[in-house]
Short mmCIF file of N, CA, C and O in Angstrom, two decimals:
data_model
loop_
_atom_site.label_atom_id
_atom_site.label_comp_id
_atom_site.label_asym_id
_atom_site.label_seq_id
_atom_site.Cartn_x
_atom_site.Cartn_y
_atom_site.Cartn_z
N TRP A 954 -143.20 45.23 1.99
CA TRP A 954 -142.89 46.54 0.89
C TRP A 954 -142.07 46.48 0.76
O TRP A 954 -141.82 46.75 -0.74
N ILE A 955 -140.89 46.93 1.07
CA ILE A 955 -139.94 46.29 0.89
C ILE A 955 -138.82 46.05 0.95
O ILE A 955 -138.42 45.30 2.27
N ASP A 956 -138.46 44.82 0.09
CA ASP A 956 -137.41 43.52 0.36
C ASP A 956 -136.13 43.91 0.44
O ASP A 956 -135.41 44.16 -0.70
N VAL A 957 -135.44 43.62 0.99
CA VAL A 957 -134.10 44.18 1.39
C VAL A 957 -133.76 42.23 1.57
O VAL A 957 -133.53 41.82 2.49
N GLU A 958 -132.16 42.64 0.68
CA GLU A 958 -131.96 41.15 0.54
C GLU A 958 -130.47 41.22 1.45
O GLU A 958 -129.49 41.89 -0.37
N LEU A 959 -129.45 41.57 2.26
CA LEU A 959 -128.24 42.19 2.82
C LEU A 959 -126.93 41.00 2.55
O LEU A 959 -127.36 39.68 2.96
N GLU A 960 -126.13 41.26 1.21
CA GLU A 960 -125.15 40.05 1.20
C GLU A 960 -123.86 40.04 2.76
O GLU A 960 -124.22 41.55 3.26
N ARG A 961 -123.38 39.37 2.34
CA ARG A 961 -121.90 39.68 3.01
C ARG A 961 -121.17 40.95 3.08
O ARG A 961 -120.72 41.53 3.67
N ASP A 962 -121.00 41.68 1.43
CA ASP A 962 -120.23 42.71 1.51
C ASP A 962 -121.30 43.84 2.55
O ASP A 962 -119.99 44.67 2.41
N HIS A 963 -122.14 43.90 1.53
CA HIS A 963 -123.13 45.09 2.85
C HIS A 963 -123.12 45.16 4.46
O HIS A 963 -122.80 46.05 4.81
N TRP A 964 -122.75 43.57 5.29
CA TRP A 964 -122.87 43.63 6.39
C TRP A 964 -121.27 44.36 6.94
O TRP A 964 -121.08 44.67 7.76
N GLU A 965 -119.80 43.56 5.42
CA GLU A 965 -118.80 44.28 5.99
C GLU A 965 -118.49 45.69 6.18
O GLU A 965 -118.11 46.37 6.92
N LEU A 966 -119.87 46.23 4.85
CA LEU A 966 -119.40 47.32 5.09
C LEU A 966 -120.33 48.65 5.98
O LEU A 966 -120.00 49.39 6.64
N ILE A 967 -121.43 48.02 6.42
CA ILE A 967 -122.32 48.41 7.81
C ILE A 967 -121.25 48.17 9.41
O ILE A 967 -120.78 49.23 9.82
N GLY A 968 -120.38 47.21 9.10
CA GLY A 968 -119.50 46.55 10.40
C GLY A 968 -118.54 48.07 10.19
O GLY A 968 -118.24 48.68 11.03
N ARG A 969 -117.45 48.07 9.01
CA ARG A 969 -116.26 48.85 9.09
C ARG A 969 -117.52 50.52 9.06
O ARG A 969 -116.86 51.48 9.83
N ILE A 970 -118.85 51.33 8.38
CA ILE A 970 -119.61 52.25 8.51
C ILE A 970 -118.86 52.56 10.28
O ILE A 970 -119.12 53.89 11.02
N VAL A 971 -119.59 51.25 10.85
CA VAL A 971 -120.17 51.60 12.58
C VAL A 971 -118.49 51.47 12.90
O VAL A 971 -118.26 52.50 14.12
N LEU A 972 -117.57 50.91 12.75
CA LEU A 972 -116.75 50.94 13.34
C LEU A 972 -115.49 52.92 13.27
O LEU A 972 -115.19 53.06 13.86
N GLY A 973 -115.84 52.77 12.07
CA GLY A 973 -115.57 54.38 11.49
C GLY A 973 -116.58 55.22 12.42
O GLY A 973 -115.60 56.61 12.46
N THR A 974 -116.91 54.83 12.16
CA THR A 974 -118.45 55.98 13.28
C THR A 974 -117.76 56.73 14.30
O THR A 974 -117.48 57.28 15.21
N ALA A 975 -117.15 55.25 15.64
CA ALA A 975 -116.94 55.11 16.71
C ALA A 975 -115.20 56.14 16.88
O ALA A 975 -115.38 56.63 17.58
N ALA A 976 -114.43 56.03 15.37
CA ALA A 976 -113.21 56.64 15.84
C ALA A 976 -113.80 57.58 15.53
O ALA A 976 -112.72 57.96 15.90
N TRP A 977 -114.58 58.01 14.81
CA TRP A 977 -114.59 59.45 14.56
C TRP A 977 -115.50 60.26 16.09
O TRP A 977 -114.38 61.09 16.12
N ALA A 978 -115.76 59.57 16.75
CA ALA A 978 -115.74 59.75 17.72
C ALA A 978 -115.17 60.07 18.19
O ALA A 978 -115.29 61.20 19.66
N VAL A 979 -113.75 59.26 19.07
CA VAL A 979 -113.24 59.17 19.81
C VAL A 979 -112.46 60.05 19.23
O VAL A 979 -112.51 60.95 20.41
N LEU A 980 -112.10 60.46 18.17
CA LEU A 980 -111.42 61.72 17.37
C LEU A 980 -111.45 63.08 18.07
O LEU A 980 -110.64 63.96 18.40
N GLY A 981 -112.65 63.49 17.81
CA GLY A 981 -113.53 64.28 18.14
C GLY A 981 -113.60 64.85 19.46
O GLY A 981 -113.35 65.99 19.71
N VAL A 982 -113.67 63.37 20.14
CA VAL A 982 -113.22 63.99 21.48
C VAL A 982 -112.01 64.41 22.03
O VAL A 982 -112.54 64.79 22.77
N GLY A 983 -111.40 63.78 21.37
CA GLY A 983 -109.96 63.29 21.86
C GLY A 983 -109.73 65.45 21.23
O GLY A 983 -108.64 65.53 22.36
N VAL A 984 -110.01 66.41 20.31
CA VAL A 984 -109.48 67.87 19.90
C VAL A 984 -109.91 68.08 20.71
O VAL A 984 -109.69 69.27 21.03
N GLY A 985 -111.40 67.91 21.01
CA GLY A 985 -112.37 68.29 21.87
C GLY A 985 -111.44 68.79 23.37
O GLY A 985 -111.66 69.81 23.76
N ALA A 986 -111.21 67.74 23.39
CA ALA A 986 -110.03 67.65 25.36
C ALA A 986 -109.25 68.65 24.39
O ALA A 986 -108.71 68.89 25.79
N LEU A 987 -108.51 68.03 23.54
CA LEU A 987 -106.82 69.53 23.49
C LEU A 987 -107.25 70.25 23.69
O LEU A 987 -106.39 71.46 24.74
N ILE A 988 -108.68 71.64 23.24
CA ILE A 988 -108.71 72.67 22.51
C ILE A 988 -109.79 72.92 23.30
O ILE A 988 -110.54 72.37 23.57
N GLN A 989 -109.38 73.86 24.55
CA GLN A 989 -110.90 73.92 25.03
C GLN A 989 -112.31 74.67 24.03
O GLN A 989 -113.49 75.14 24.77
N SER A 990 -111.16 75.56 24.00
CA SER A 990 -112.84 76.27 22.60
C SER A 990 -113.57 75.17 22.24
O SER A 990 -112.76 75.17 21.08
N GLN A 991 -114.89 75.06 21.99
CA GLN A 991 -115.58 74.77 21.29
C GLN A 991 -115.48 74.81 19.80
O GLN A 991 -115.32 74.37 18.67
N VAL A 992 -115.94 76.36 19.51
CA VAL A 992 -115.81 76.74 18.16
C VAL A 992 -114.05 76.50 18.05
O VAL A 992 -114.19 75.89 16.73
N GLY A 993 -113.09 76.63 18.72
CA GLY A 993 -111.85 76.31 18.20
C GLY A 993 -111.63 75.29 17.47
O GLY A 993 -111.18 74.70 16.70
N ALA A 994 -111.76 74.09 18.74
CA ALA A 994 -111.93 72.22 18.38
C ALA A 994 -112.78 72.33 16.86
O ALA A 994 -112.31 71.78 16.13
N ILE A 995 -114.29 72.86 16.42
CA ILE A 995 -114.75 72.90 15.59
C ILE A 995 -114.05 72.83 14.04
O ILE A 995 -113.26 72.38 13.19
N VAL A 996 -113.60 73.92 14.57
CA VAL A 996 -113.00 74.81 13.44
C VAL A 996 -111.92 74.20 12.92
O VAL A 996 -111.34 74.23 11.56
N ALA A 997 -110.30 74.03 14.48
CA ALA A 997 -109.67 73.37 13.73
C ALA A 997 -109.96 71.87 12.79
O ALA A 997 -108.61 71.25 11.96
N ALA A 998 -110.71 71.16 13.27
CA ALA A 998 -111.33 70.00 12.93
C ALA A 998 -111.75 69.94 11.72
O ALA A 998 -110.93 69.32 10.80
N LEU A 999 -112.33 71.15 11.31
CA LEU A 999 -112.68 71.04 9.68
C LEU A 999 -111.76 71.57 8.77
O LEU A 999 -111.77 71.46 7.90
N VAL A 1000 -110.44 72.71 9.21
CA VAL A 1000 -110.07 73.10 8.49
C VAL A 1000 -108.91 72.43 7.97
O VAL A 1000 -108.06 71.77 6.95
N TRP A 1001 -108.57 70.96 9.27
CA TRP A 1001 -107.14 69.97 8.86
C TRP A 1001 -108.07 68.89 8.23
O TRP A 1001 -107.63 69.22 6.95
N PHE A 1002 -109.40 68.33 8.28
CA PHE A 1002 -110.32 67.61 7.24
C PHE A 1002 -110.53 68.02 5.71
O PHE A 1002 -110.02 67.28 4.77
N LEU A 1003 -111.24 69.20 6.05
CA LEU A 1003 -111.21 69.48 4.54
C LEU A 1003 -110.16 70.03 3.75
O LEU A 1003 -110.42 70.76 2.78
N VAL A 1004 -109.40 71.45 4.17
CA VAL A 1004 -108.38 72.01 4.06
C VAL A 1004 -106.43 71.64 3.88
O VAL A 1004 -106.64 71.53 2.83
N ALA A 1005 -106.31 71.84 5.20
CA ALA A 1005 -105.31 71.06 5.63
C ALA A 1005 -104.67 69.71 4.82
O ALA A 1005 -103.45 69.32 4.07
N GLU A 1006 -105.95 68.93 5.18
CA GLU A 1006 -105.10 67.35 4.50
C GLU A 1006 -105.15 66.79 3.19
O GLU A 1006 -104.16 66.65 2.96
N PRO A 1007 -105.94 67.24 2.62
CA PRO A 1007 -105.65 67.70 0.81
C PRO A 1007 -104.87 68.17 0.41
O PRO A 1007 -104.35 68.15 -0.48
N LEU A 1008 -104.45 69.23 1.21
CA LEU A 1008 -103.16 69.77 0.33
C LEU A 1008 -102.27 69.04 0.70
O LEU A 1008 -101.25 69.40 0.19
N LEU A 1009 -101.90 68.51 1.71
CA LEU A 1009 -100.30 67.90 2.22
C LEU A 1009 -100.63 66.52 1.03
O LEU A 1009 -99.22 66.40 1.04
N GLY A 1010 -101.75 66.10 0.06
CA GLY A 1010 -101.72 64.90 0.15
C GLY A 1010 -101.24 65.23 -2.07
O GLY A 1010 -100.43 64.44 -2.71
N LEU A 1011 -100.98 67.05 -1.97
CA LEU A 1011 -101.12 67.21 -2.92
C LEU A 1011 -99.60 66.78 -3.23
O LEU A 1011 -98.65 65.93 -4.26
N PRO A 1012 -98.15 67.79 -2.71
CA PRO A 1012 -97.01 67.06 -3.07
C PRO A 1012 -96.18 65.82 -2.26
O PRO A 1012 -95.36 65.70 -2.71
N LEU A 1013 -97.15 65.39 -1.46
CA LEU A 1013 -96.58 64.74 -0.71
C LEU A 1013 -98.02 62.83 -0.88
O LEU A 1013 -98.81 62.83 0.32
N ASP A 1014 -97.52 62.42 -1.52
CA ASP A 1014 -99.07 61.40 -2.20
C ASP A 1014 -98.62 60.31 -1.20
O ASP A 1014 -99.31 59.89 -1.05
N GLU A 1015 -97.72 60.28 -1.09
CA GLU A 1015 -97.06 58.57 -0.73
C GLU A 1015 -98.17 58.81 1.04
O GLU A 1015 -97.86 58.21 0.95
N VAL A 1016 -97.36 60.03 1.66
CA VAL A 1016 -97.73 60.00 2.85
C VAL A 1016 -99.72 60.50 3.03
O VAL A 1016 -99.81 60.43 3.89
N ALA A 1017 -100.46 60.80 2.04
CA ALA A 1017 -101.69 61.38 2.07
C ALA A 1017 -102.07 59.91 2.60
O ALA A 1017 -103.17 60.26 3.39
N ASP A 1018 -101.79 59.19 2.03
CA ASP A 1018 -102.88 58.09 2.48
C ASP A 1018 -103.02 57.30 3.99
O ASP A 1018 -103.56 56.55 4.48
N TYR A 1019 -101.26 57.71 4.55
CA TYR A 1019 -102.04 57.49 6.09
C TYR A 1019 -101.83 58.48 7.03
O TYR A 1019 -101.87 58.63 8.64
N LEU A 1020 -102.04 59.99 6.72
CA LEU A 1020 -103.42 60.86 7.65
C LEU A 1020 -104.01 60.59 8.12
O LEU A 1020 -105.35 59.38 7.09
N PRO A 1021 -105.31 60.85 9.15
CA PRO A 1021 -106.44 60.52 9.41
C PRO A 1021 -107.53 59.88 8.61
O PRO A 1021 -107.95 59.37 8.30
N GLY A 1022 -107.66 61.00 8.16
CA GLY A 1022 -108.69 60.77 6.97
C GLY A 1022 -108.88 60.47 6.21
O GLY A 1022 -109.94 59.49 5.64
N ALA A 1023 -107.63 59.95 5.84
CA ALA A 1023 -107.26 58.99 3.99
C ALA A 1023 -107.86 57.53 5.43
O ALA A 1023 -108.05 56.69 4.16
N ALA A 1024 -106.83 57.65 6.00
CA ALA A 1024 -107.14 55.57 6.89
C ALA A 1024 -108.43 55.83 7.33
O ALA A 1024 -109.53 55.05 7.29
N LEU A 1025 -109.38 56.79 7.46
CA LEU A 1025 -110.83 56.41 7.68
C LEU A 1025 -111.74 56.43 6.82
O LEU A 1025 -112.63 55.50 7.63
N ASP A 1026 -111.33 57.42 5.64
CA ASP A 1026 -111.90 56.91 4.81
C ASP A 1026 -111.63 55.40 4.00
O ASP A 1026 -113.13 54.98 3.58
N ARG A 1027 -110.63 55.05 4.14
CA ARG A 1027 -109.86 53.71 3.51
C ARG A 1027 -110.64 52.84 4.63
O ARG A 1027 -111.66 51.76 4.13
N MET A 1028 -110.74 52.54 5.78
CA MET A 1028 -112.21 51.59 6.53
C MET A 1028 -113.22 51.79 6.21
O MET A 1028 -113.80 50.39 6.07
N MET A 1029 -113.84 53.64 6.38
CA MET A 1029 -114.93 52.48 5.79
C MET A 1029 -115.48 52.93 4.40
O MET A 1029 -116.72 52.59 4.29
N GLY A 1030 -114.89 52.37 3.72
CA GLY A 1030 -115.04 52.33 1.90
C GLY A 1030 -115.27 53.27 1.29
O GLY A 1030 -115.88 53.26 0.44
N VAL A 1031 -115.32 54.91 2.00
CA VAL A 1031 -115.79 55.84 1.05
C VAL A 1031 -115.39 56.76 -0.18
O VAL A 1031 -115.99 55.87 -0.56
N ASP A 1032 -113.91 55.92 -0.42
CA ASP A 1032 -113.37 55.64 -1.40
C ASP A 1032 -113.59 55.18 -2.92
O ASP A 1032 -113.78 55.13 -3.77
N THR A 1033 -113.59 53.21 -2.50
CA THR A 1033 -115.11 52.60 -3.22
C THR A 1033 -115.72 52.84 -3.39
O THR A 1033 -115.59 53.10 -4.80
N MET A 1034 -116.59 53.68 -2.73
CA MET A 1034 -117.84 53.65 -2.95
C MET A 1034 -118.22 55.25 -4.17
O MET A 1034 -119.08 54.39 -5.02
N GLU A 1035 -117.09 55.64 -4.15
CA GLU A 1035 -117.06 56.69 -4.91
C GLU A 1035 -116.56 56.57 -6.36
O GLU A 1035 -117.21 57.11 -7.44
N ALA A 1036 -115.50 55.71 -6.66
CA ALA A 1036 -114.78 55.05 -8.19
C ALA A 1036 -115.85 54.28 -8.48
O ALA A 1036 -115.78 54.07 -10.09
N GLU A 1037 -116.96 53.31 -7.45
CA GLU A 1037 -117.30 51.93 -8.83
C GLU A 1037 -118.12 52.67 -9.09
O GLU A 1037 -119.55 53.34 -8.61
N GLY A 1038 -119.03 52.20 -10.37
CA GLY A 1038 -119.57 52.06 -11.16
C GLY A 1038 -119.82 51.69 -11.65
O GLY A 1038 -118.74 50.75 -11.99
N PRO A 1039 -120.42 51.28 -13.27
CA PRO A 1039 -120.55 50.26 -14.72
C PRO A 1039 -119.25 50.87 -15.18
O PRO A 1039 -118.40 52.16 -15.55
N GLY A 1040 -118.60 49.87 -15.32
CA GLY A 1040 -117.28 50.32 -15.84
C GLY A 1040 -115.79 50.71 -15.38
O GLY A 1040 -114.66 50.91 -15.96
N ALA A 1041 -115.82 50.89 -14.11
CA ALA A 1041 -115.34 51.83 -13.32
C ALA A 1041 -113.75 50.99 -13.08
O ALA A 1041 -114.02 49.94 -12.82
N PRO A 1042 -112.93 51.41 -13.16
CA PRO A 1042 -111.65 50.44 -13.23
C PRO A 1042 -111.66 50.27 -11.65
O PRO A 1042 -111.85 50.77 -10.94
N PRO A 1043 -110.99 49.45 -10.61
CA PRO A 1043 -110.71 49.29 -9.02
C PRO A 1043 -109.59 50.10 -8.29
O PRO A 1043 -109.42 50.10 -9.03
N VAL A 1044 -109.97 50.71 -7.42
CA VAL A 1044 -109.37 51.60 -6.68
C VAL A 1044 -108.35 50.52 -5.64
O VAL A 1044 -108.78 49.67 -5.33
N GLU A 1045 -107.33 51.24 -5.85
CA GLU A 1045 -105.97 50.80 -5.30
C GLU A 1045 -105.26 51.65 -4.37
O GLU A 1045 -105.40 52.84 -3.89
N HIS A 1046 -105.31 50.60 -3.31
CA HIS A 1046 -104.67 51.10 -2.05
C HIS A 1046 -103.43 50.62 -1.32
O HIS A 1046 -102.67 49.68 -1.92
N ALA A 1047 -102.85 51.89 -0.56
CA ALA A 1047 -101.34 51.69 -0.25
C ALA A 1047 -101.49 50.33 1.02
O ALA A 1047 -100.49 49.88 0.97
N TYR A 1048 -102.61 49.87 1.45
CA TYR A 1048 -102.69 48.93 1.99
C TYR A 1048 -103.92 48.04 2.40
O TYR A 1048 -105.00 49.17 1.91
N SER A 1049 -104.33 47.68 3.73
CA SER A 1049 -105.22 46.64 3.24
C SER A 1049 -106.41 47.47 4.17
O SER A 1049 -106.15 48.24 5.37
N LEU A 1050 -107.19 46.55 4.41
CA LEU A 1050 -108.35 46.80 5.30
C LEU A 1050 -108.34 46.97 6.91
O LEU A 1050 -108.56 47.23 7.76
N GLY A 1051 -107.66 45.75 7.30
CA GLY A 1051 -106.60 45.88 8.48
C GLY A 1051 -105.57 46.79 8.92
O GLY A 1051 -105.63 47.00 9.98
N VAL A 1052 -104.67 46.94 7.67
CA VAL A 1052 -104.10 48.16 8.03
C VAL A 1052 -105.23 49.71 8.35
O VAL A 1052 -104.51 50.51 9.61
N ALA A 1053 -105.29 49.84 7.73
CA ALA A 1053 -107.05 50.84 7.99
C ALA A 1053 -107.44 51.37 9.06
O ALA A 1053 -107.31 52.25 10.25
N ALA A 1054 -107.90 49.62 9.56
CA ALA A 1054 -108.24 49.84 11.04
C ALA A 1054 -107.43 49.86 11.91
O ALA A 1054 -108.02 50.72 12.87
N LEU A 1055 -106.35 49.07 11.77
CA LEU A 1055 -105.18 49.82 12.94
C LEU A 1055 -104.64 51.28 13.32
O LEU A 1055 -104.51 51.64 13.88
N LEU A 1056 -104.69 51.67 11.78
CA LEU A 1056 -104.17 53.35 11.73
C LEU A 1056 -105.51 54.12 12.64
O LEU A 1056 -104.36 54.43 13.09
N THR A 1057 -106.36 53.72 12.07
CA THR A 1057 -108.09 54.45 12.68
C THR A 1057 -107.68 54.55 14.14
O THR A 1057 -107.96 55.52 14.75
N GLY A 1058 -107.81 53.56 14.28
CA GLY A 1058 -107.30 53.33 16.36
C GLY A 1058 -106.49 54.15 16.88
O GLY A 1058 -106.24 54.15 17.43
N ALA A 1059 -105.22 53.85 15.64
CA ALA A 1059 -104.43 54.35 16.79
C ALA A 1059 -103.88 56.09 16.70
O ALA A 1059 -103.92 56.33 17.57
N TYR A 1060 -104.66 56.87 15.21
CA TYR A 1060 -105.14 58.03 15.97
C TYR A 1060 -106.05 58.45 17.03
O TYR A 1060 -106.07 58.99 16.88
N ALA A 1061 -106.73 57.34 16.90
CA ALA A 1061 -108.19 57.87 18.34
C ALA A 1061 -107.84 57.71 19.56
O ALA A 1061 -108.11 58.77 20.40
N ALA A 1062 -106.94 56.79 19.46
CA ALA A 1062 -106.78 56.25 20.72
C ALA A 1062 -105.55 57.51 21.33
O ALA A 1062 -105.56 57.60 22.19
N GLY A 1063 -104.65 57.68 19.81
CA GLY A 1063 -103.30 58.66 20.45
C GLY A 1063 -104.48 60.22 20.58
O GLY A 1063 -103.84 60.56 22.04
N PHE A 1064 -104.92 60.64 19.97
CA PHE A 1064 -105.75 61.95 20.26
C PHE A 1064 -106.32 61.38 21.95
O PHE A 1064 -107.01 62.55 22.28
N ALA A 1065 -107.31 59.93 22.02
CA ALA A 1065 -107.73 60.34 23.25
C ALA A 1065 -106.90 60.38 24.37
O ALA A 1065 -106.63 61.68 25.40
N VAL A 1066 -105.92 59.96 24.12
CA VAL A 1066 -104.56 60.01 25.52
C VAL A 1066 -104.02 61.05 26.01
O VAL A 1066 -104.28 61.49 26.72
N LEU A 1067 -103.70 62.34 24.52
CA LEU A 1067 -103.33 63.11 24.55
C LEU A 1067 -104.59 64.15 25.18
O LEU A 1067 -104.12 65.59 25.78
N GLY A 1068 -105.90 63.65 24.88
CA GLY A 1068 -106.98 64.55 25.48
C GLY A 1068 -107.05 64.42 26.56
O GLY A 1068 -107.22 65.29 28.20
N ILE A 1069 -106.65 63.51 27.29
CA ILE A 1069 -106.63 63.08 28.71
C ILE A 1069 -105.55 63.76 29.47
O ILE A 1069 -106.72 64.04 30.07
N ILE A 1070 -104.57 63.43 28.76
CA ILE A 1070 -103.12 63.51 29.24
C ILE A 1070 -103.50 65.15 29.39
O ILE A 1070 -103.59 66.35 30.27
N SER A 1071 -104.55 66.36 28.47
CA SER A 1071 -104.19 67.43 28.72
C SER A 1071 -105.77 67.99 29.97
O SER A 1071 -105.58 68.73 30.49
N ALA A 1072 -106.65 67.08 29.54
CA ALA A 1072 -107.67 68.18 30.57
C ALA A 1072 -107.15 67.36 32.23
O ALA A 1072 -107.55 68.31 33.08
N VAL A 1073 -106.37 66.55 32.57
CA VAL A 1073 -105.73 65.77 33.79
C VAL A 1073 -104.70 67.41 34.11
O VAL A 1073 -104.94 67.42 35.21
N TRP A 1074 -103.81 67.56 33.40
CA TRP A 1074 -102.91 68.61 33.75
C TRP A 1074 -103.54 69.88 33.47
O TRP A 1074 -103.08 70.69 34.28
N ARG A 1075 -104.06 70.46 33.17
CA ARG A 1075 -104.89 71.78 33.80
C ARG A 1075 -106.67 72.13 34.42
O ARG A 1075 -106.28 72.52 35.11
N ASP A 1076 -106.45 70.72 34.88
CA ASP A 1076 -107.73 70.27 36.11
C ASP A 1076 -106.24 70.27 37.67
O ASP A 1076 -106.81 70.47 38.32
N VAL A 1077 -105.41 70.11 37.23
CA VAL A 1077 -104.34 69.47 38.49
C VAL A 1077 -104.16 71.27 39.19
O VAL A 1077 -103.11 71.64 37.95
N PRO A 1078 -103.85 71.99 40.63
CA PRO A 1078 -103.75 73.17 40.38
C PRO A 1078 -101.74 72.77 41.12
O PRO A 1078 -101.22 72.35 41.34
#
């Protein structure tokens, strides 16, 4: 019915999206373990990614590329997908996809470790 031909670029994007989704999950579990309240964790994550990170990016443009949301977006190709189109200029980035993956992994692992430490610390009498 539908003829789908996926090229190498498509498979790379699919892989990056799968890895990015896993990183978002680990990051969310870490934040959820740090903040005991479910509502508090959701609100904190939404406020950070939708309000604080874009506001930090205005005066600190060089630093904004290295924040968790920007690193995840870079790894998953979100900003590239939004900007591409007929006659659109190529998107320039501060770092490569490999660095974005490492930075994303570091953020996810850091929040996971902090969440584990927080959960163990709270459970020990």
